[in-house]
PDB file of C-alpha atoms in Angstrom:
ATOM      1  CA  UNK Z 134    -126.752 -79.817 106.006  1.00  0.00           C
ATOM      2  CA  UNK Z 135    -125.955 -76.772 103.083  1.00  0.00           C
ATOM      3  CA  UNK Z 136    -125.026 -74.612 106.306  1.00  0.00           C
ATOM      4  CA  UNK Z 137    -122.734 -77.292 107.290  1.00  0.00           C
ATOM      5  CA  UNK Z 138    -121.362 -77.481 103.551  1.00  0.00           C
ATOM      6  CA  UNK Z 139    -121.032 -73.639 103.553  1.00  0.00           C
ATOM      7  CA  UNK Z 140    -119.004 -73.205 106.669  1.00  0.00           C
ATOM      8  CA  UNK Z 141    -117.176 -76.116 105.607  1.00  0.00           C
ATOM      9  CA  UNK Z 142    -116.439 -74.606 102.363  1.00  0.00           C
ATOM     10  CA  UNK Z 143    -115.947 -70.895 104.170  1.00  0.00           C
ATOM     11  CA  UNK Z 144    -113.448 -72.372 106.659  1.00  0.00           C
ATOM     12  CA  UNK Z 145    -111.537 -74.075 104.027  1.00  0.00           C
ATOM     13  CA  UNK Z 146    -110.689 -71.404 102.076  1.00  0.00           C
ATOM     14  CA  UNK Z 147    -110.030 -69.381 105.144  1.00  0.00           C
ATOM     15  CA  UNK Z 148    -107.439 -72.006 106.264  1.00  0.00           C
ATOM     16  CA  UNK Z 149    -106.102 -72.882 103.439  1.00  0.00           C
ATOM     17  CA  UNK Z 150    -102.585 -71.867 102.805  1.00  0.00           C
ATOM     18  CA  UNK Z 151    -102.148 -71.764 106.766  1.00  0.00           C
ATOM     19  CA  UNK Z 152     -99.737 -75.636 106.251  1.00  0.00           C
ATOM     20  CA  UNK Z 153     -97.480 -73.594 104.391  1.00  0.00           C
ATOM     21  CA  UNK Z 154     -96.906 -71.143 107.099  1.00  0.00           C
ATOM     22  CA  UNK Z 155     -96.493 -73.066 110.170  1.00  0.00           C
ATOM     23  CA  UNK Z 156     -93.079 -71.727 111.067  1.00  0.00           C
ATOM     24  CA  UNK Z 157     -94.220 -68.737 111.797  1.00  0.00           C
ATOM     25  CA  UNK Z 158     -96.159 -67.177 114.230  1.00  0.00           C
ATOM     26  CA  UNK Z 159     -99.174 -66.021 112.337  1.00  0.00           C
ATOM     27  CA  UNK Z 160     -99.231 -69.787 110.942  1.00  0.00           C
ATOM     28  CA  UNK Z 161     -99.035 -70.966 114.675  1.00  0.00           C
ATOM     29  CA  UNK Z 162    -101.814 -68.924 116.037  1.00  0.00           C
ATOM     30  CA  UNK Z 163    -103.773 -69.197 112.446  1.00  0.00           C
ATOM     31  CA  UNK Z 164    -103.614 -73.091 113.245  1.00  0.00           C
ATOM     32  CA  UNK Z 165    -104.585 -72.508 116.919  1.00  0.00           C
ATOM     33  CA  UNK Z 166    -107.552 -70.610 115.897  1.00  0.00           C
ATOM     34  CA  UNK Z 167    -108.897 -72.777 113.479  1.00  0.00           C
ATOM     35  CA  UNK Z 168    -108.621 -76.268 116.180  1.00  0.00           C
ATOM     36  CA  UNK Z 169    -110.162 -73.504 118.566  1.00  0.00           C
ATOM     37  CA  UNK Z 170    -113.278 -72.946 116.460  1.00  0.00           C
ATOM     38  CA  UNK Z 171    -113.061 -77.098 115.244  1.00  0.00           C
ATOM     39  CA  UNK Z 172    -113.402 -77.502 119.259  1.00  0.00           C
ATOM     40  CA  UNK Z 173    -116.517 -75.201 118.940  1.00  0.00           C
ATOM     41  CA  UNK Z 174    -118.365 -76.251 116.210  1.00  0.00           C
ATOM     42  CA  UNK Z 175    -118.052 -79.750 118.041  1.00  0.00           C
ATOM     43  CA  UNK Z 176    -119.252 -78.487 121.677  1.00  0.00           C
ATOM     44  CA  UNK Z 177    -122.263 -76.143 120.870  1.00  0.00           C
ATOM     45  CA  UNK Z 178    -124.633 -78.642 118.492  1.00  0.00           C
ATOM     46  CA  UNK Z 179    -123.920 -81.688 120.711  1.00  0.00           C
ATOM     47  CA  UNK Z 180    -124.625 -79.502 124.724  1.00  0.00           C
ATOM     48  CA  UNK Z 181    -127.884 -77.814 122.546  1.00  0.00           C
ATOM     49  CA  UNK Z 182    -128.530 -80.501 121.304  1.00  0.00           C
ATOM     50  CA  UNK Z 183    -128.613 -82.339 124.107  1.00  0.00           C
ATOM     51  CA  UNK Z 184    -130.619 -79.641 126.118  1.00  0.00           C
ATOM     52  CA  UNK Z 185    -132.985 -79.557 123.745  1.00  0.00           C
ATOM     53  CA  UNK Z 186    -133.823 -83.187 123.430  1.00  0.00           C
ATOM     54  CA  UNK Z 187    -133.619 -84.836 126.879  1.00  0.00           C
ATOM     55  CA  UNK Z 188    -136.431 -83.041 128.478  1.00  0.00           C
ATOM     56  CA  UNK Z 189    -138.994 -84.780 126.557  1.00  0.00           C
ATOM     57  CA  UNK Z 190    -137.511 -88.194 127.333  1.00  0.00           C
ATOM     58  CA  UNK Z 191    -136.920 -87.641 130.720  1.00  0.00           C
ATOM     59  CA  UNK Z 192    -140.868 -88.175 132.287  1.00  0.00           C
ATOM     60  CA  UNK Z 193    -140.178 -91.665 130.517  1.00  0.00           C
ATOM     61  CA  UNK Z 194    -136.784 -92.715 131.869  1.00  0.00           C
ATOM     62  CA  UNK Z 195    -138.192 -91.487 135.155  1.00  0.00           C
ATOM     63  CA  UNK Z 196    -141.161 -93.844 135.447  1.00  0.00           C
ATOM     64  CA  UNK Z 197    -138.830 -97.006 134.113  1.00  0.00           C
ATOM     65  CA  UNK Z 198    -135.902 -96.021 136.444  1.00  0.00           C
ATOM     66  CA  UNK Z 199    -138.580 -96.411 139.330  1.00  0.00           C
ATOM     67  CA  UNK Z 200    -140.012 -99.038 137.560  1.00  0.00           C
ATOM     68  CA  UNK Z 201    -136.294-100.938 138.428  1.00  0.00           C
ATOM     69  CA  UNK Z 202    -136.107-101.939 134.756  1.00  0.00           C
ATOM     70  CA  UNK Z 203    -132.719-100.073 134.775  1.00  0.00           C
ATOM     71  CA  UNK Z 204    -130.250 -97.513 136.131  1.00  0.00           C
ATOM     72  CA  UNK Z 205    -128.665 -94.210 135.266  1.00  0.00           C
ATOM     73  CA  UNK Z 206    -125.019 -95.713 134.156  1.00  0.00           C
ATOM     74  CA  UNK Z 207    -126.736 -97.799 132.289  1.00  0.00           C
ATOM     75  CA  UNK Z 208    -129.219 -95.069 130.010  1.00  0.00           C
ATOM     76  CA  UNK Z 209    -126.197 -93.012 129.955  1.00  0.00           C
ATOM     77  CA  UNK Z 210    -124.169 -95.738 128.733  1.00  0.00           C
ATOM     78  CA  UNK Z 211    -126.761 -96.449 125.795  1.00  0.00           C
ATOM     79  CA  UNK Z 212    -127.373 -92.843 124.891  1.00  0.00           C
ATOM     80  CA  UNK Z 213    -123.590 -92.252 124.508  1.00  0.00           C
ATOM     81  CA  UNK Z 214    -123.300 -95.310 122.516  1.00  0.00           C
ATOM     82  CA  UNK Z 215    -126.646 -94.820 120.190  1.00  0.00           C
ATOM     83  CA  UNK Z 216    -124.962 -91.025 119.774  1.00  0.00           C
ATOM     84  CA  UNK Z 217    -121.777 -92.499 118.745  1.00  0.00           C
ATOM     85  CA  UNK Z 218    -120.639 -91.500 115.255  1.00  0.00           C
ATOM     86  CA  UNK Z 219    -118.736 -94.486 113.225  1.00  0.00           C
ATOM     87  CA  UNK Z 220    -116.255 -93.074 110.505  1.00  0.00           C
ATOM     88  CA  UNK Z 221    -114.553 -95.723 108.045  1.00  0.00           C
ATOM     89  CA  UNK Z 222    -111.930 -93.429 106.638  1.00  0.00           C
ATOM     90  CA  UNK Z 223    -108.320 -94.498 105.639  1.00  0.00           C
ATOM     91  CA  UNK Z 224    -104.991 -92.361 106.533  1.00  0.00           C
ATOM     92  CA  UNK Z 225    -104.025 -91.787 110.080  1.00  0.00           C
ATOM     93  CA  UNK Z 226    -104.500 -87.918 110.281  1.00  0.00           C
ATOM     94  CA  UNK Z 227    -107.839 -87.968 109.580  1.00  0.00           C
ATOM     95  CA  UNK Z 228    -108.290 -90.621 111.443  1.00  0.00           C
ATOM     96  CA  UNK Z 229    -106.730 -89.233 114.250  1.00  0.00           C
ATOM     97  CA  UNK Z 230    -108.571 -85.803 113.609  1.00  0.00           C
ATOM     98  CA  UNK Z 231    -111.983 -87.502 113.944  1.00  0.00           C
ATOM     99  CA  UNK Z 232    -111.033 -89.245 116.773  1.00  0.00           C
ATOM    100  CA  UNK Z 233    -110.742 -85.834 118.598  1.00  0.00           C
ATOM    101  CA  UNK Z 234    -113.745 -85.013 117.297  1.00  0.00           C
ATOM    102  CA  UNK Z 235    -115.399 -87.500 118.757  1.00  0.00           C
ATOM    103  CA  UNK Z 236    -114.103 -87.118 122.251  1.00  0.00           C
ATOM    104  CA  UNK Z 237    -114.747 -83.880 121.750  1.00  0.00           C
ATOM    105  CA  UNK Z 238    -118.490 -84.295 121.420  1.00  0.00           C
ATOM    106  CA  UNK Z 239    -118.835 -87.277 123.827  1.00  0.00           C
ATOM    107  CA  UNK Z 240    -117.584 -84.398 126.509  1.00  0.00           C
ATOM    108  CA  UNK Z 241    -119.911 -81.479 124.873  1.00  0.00           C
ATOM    109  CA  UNK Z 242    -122.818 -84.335 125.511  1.00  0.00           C
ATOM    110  CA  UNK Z 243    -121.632 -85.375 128.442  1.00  0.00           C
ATOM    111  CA  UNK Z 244    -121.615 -81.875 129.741  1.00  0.00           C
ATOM    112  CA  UNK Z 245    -125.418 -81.215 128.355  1.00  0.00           C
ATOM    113  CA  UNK Z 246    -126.521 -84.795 129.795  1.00  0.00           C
ATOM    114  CA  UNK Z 247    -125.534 -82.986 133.007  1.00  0.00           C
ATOM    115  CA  UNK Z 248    -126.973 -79.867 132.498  1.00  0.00           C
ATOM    116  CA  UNK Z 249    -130.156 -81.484 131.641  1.00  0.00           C
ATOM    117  CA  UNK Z 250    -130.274 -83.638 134.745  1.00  0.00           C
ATOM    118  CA  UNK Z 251    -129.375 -80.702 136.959  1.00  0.00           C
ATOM    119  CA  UNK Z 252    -131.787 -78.101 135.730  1.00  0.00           C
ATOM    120  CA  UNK Z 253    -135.503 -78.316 137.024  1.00  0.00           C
ATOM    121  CA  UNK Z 254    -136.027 -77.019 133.508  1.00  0.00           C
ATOM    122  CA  UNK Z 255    -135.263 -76.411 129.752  1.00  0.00           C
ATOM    123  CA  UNK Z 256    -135.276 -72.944 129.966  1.00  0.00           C
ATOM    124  CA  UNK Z 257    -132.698 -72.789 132.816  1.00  0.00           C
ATOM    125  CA  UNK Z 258    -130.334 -75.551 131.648  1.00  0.00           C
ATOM    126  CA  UNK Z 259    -130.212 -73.113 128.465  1.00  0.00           C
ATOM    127  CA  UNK Z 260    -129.756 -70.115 130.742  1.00  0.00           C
ATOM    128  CA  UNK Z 261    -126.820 -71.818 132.599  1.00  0.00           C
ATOM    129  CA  UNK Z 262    -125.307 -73.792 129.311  1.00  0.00           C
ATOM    130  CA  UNK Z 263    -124.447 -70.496 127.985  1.00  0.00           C
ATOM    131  CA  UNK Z 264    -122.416 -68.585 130.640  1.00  0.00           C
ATOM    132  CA  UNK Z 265    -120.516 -72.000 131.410  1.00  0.00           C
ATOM    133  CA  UNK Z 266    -119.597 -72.615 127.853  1.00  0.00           C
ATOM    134  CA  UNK Z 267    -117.970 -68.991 127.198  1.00  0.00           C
ATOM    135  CA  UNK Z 268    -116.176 -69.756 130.903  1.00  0.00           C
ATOM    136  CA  UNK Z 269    -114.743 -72.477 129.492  1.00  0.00           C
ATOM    137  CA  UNK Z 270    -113.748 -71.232 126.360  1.00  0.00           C
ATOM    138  CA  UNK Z 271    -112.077 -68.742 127.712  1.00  0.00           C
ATOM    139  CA  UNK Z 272    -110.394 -70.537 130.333  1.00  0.00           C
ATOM    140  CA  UNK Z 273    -108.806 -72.753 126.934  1.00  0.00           C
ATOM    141  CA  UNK Z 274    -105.702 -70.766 126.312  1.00  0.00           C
ATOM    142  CA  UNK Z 275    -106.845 -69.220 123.068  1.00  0.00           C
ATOM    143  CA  UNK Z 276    -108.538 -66.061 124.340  1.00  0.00           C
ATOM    144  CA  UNK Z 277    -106.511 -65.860 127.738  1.00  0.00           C
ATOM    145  CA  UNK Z 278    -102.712 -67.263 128.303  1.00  0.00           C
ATOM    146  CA  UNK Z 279    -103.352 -69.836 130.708  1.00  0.00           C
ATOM    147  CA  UNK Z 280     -99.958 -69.455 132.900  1.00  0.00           C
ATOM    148  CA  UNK Z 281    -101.240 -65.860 133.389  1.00  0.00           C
ATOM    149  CA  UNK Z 282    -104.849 -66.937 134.698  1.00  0.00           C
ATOM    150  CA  UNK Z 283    -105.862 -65.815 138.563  1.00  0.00           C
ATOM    151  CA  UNK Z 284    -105.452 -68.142 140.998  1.00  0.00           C
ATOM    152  CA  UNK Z 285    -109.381 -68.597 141.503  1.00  0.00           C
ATOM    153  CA  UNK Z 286    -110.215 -69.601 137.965  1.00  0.00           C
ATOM    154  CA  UNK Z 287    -107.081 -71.262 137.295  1.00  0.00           C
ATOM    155  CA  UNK Z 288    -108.506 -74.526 137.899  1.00  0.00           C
ATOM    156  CA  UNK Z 289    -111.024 -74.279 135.180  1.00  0.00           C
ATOM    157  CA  UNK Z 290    -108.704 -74.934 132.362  1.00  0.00           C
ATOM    158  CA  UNK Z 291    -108.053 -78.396 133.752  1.00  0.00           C
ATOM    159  CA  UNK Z 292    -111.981 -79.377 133.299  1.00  0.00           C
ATOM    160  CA  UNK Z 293    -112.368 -77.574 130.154  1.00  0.00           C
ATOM    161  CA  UNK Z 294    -112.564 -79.787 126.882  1.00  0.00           C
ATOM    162  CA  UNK Z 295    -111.357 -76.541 125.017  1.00  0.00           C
ATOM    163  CA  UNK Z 296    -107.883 -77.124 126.523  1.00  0.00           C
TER     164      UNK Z 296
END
């Protein structure tokens, strides 16, 4: 929680005047930058997150998915919904922003739930969660001008959340 506070804080004051410069293009790519690394701080807690956690509840949903007493869709359906943050906030922009946020970390868990399932085992879903994540972070436009990508990785941008 304090190192969410300080980087909170730190980002704030980094940020800060950037409203006021918008029409330029230091203000432009100042505001790209700082959605880039809102997109981040979104994705990497909620895939490690996930990675982390669903190992040790998968042995369980195993025996009651053989058991019959349900399917995937429907443990997927309740994880994303227990996992679900609810914000009560007034004014539209924020509103809006942490409505982004949100689908931002519904795909980041989506993409660990995946990971997890995939993987025989923690240790390579971790090994394989990092090399994908930088691929798609790159592929986003911020670090790479997506009109200029190669042909065969140009259709990464359109599966990348970082987009």
């Amino acid at each position: 929680m304090i190192q969410r506070i300080l980087m909170g804080f730190f980002l704030g004051t980094l940020y800060f005047t950037t409203t006021d410069k918008t029409s330029t293009k230091t203000g432009k790519l100042n505001i790209n930058a700082a959605l880039f690394f809102l997109v981040c701080e979104y994705t990497y807690p909620s895939v490690f997150g996930i990675l982390a956690y669903l190992p040790s509840e998968y042995a369980l949903f195993r025996r009651e998915y053989h058991d019959g007493l349900y399917g995937v869709s429907a443990y997927y359906l309740a994880k994303v919904l227990a996992l679900l943050p609810i914000f009560t906030i007034d004014g539209f922009h924020v509103i809006l922003a942490l409505t982004i946020g949100v689908l931002i970390e519904q795909s980041s868990t989506a993409f660990g739930f995946m990971l997890s399932a995939i993987s025989p085992s923690f240790t390579i879903a971790i090994s394989i969660a990092g090399p994908l994540l930088t691929i798609f972070s790159l592929t986003g436009g911020l670090y790479a001008n997506i009109g200029q990508l190669p042909g065969y990785i140009n259709w990464l941008q359109y599966i990348s959340w970082f987009r």
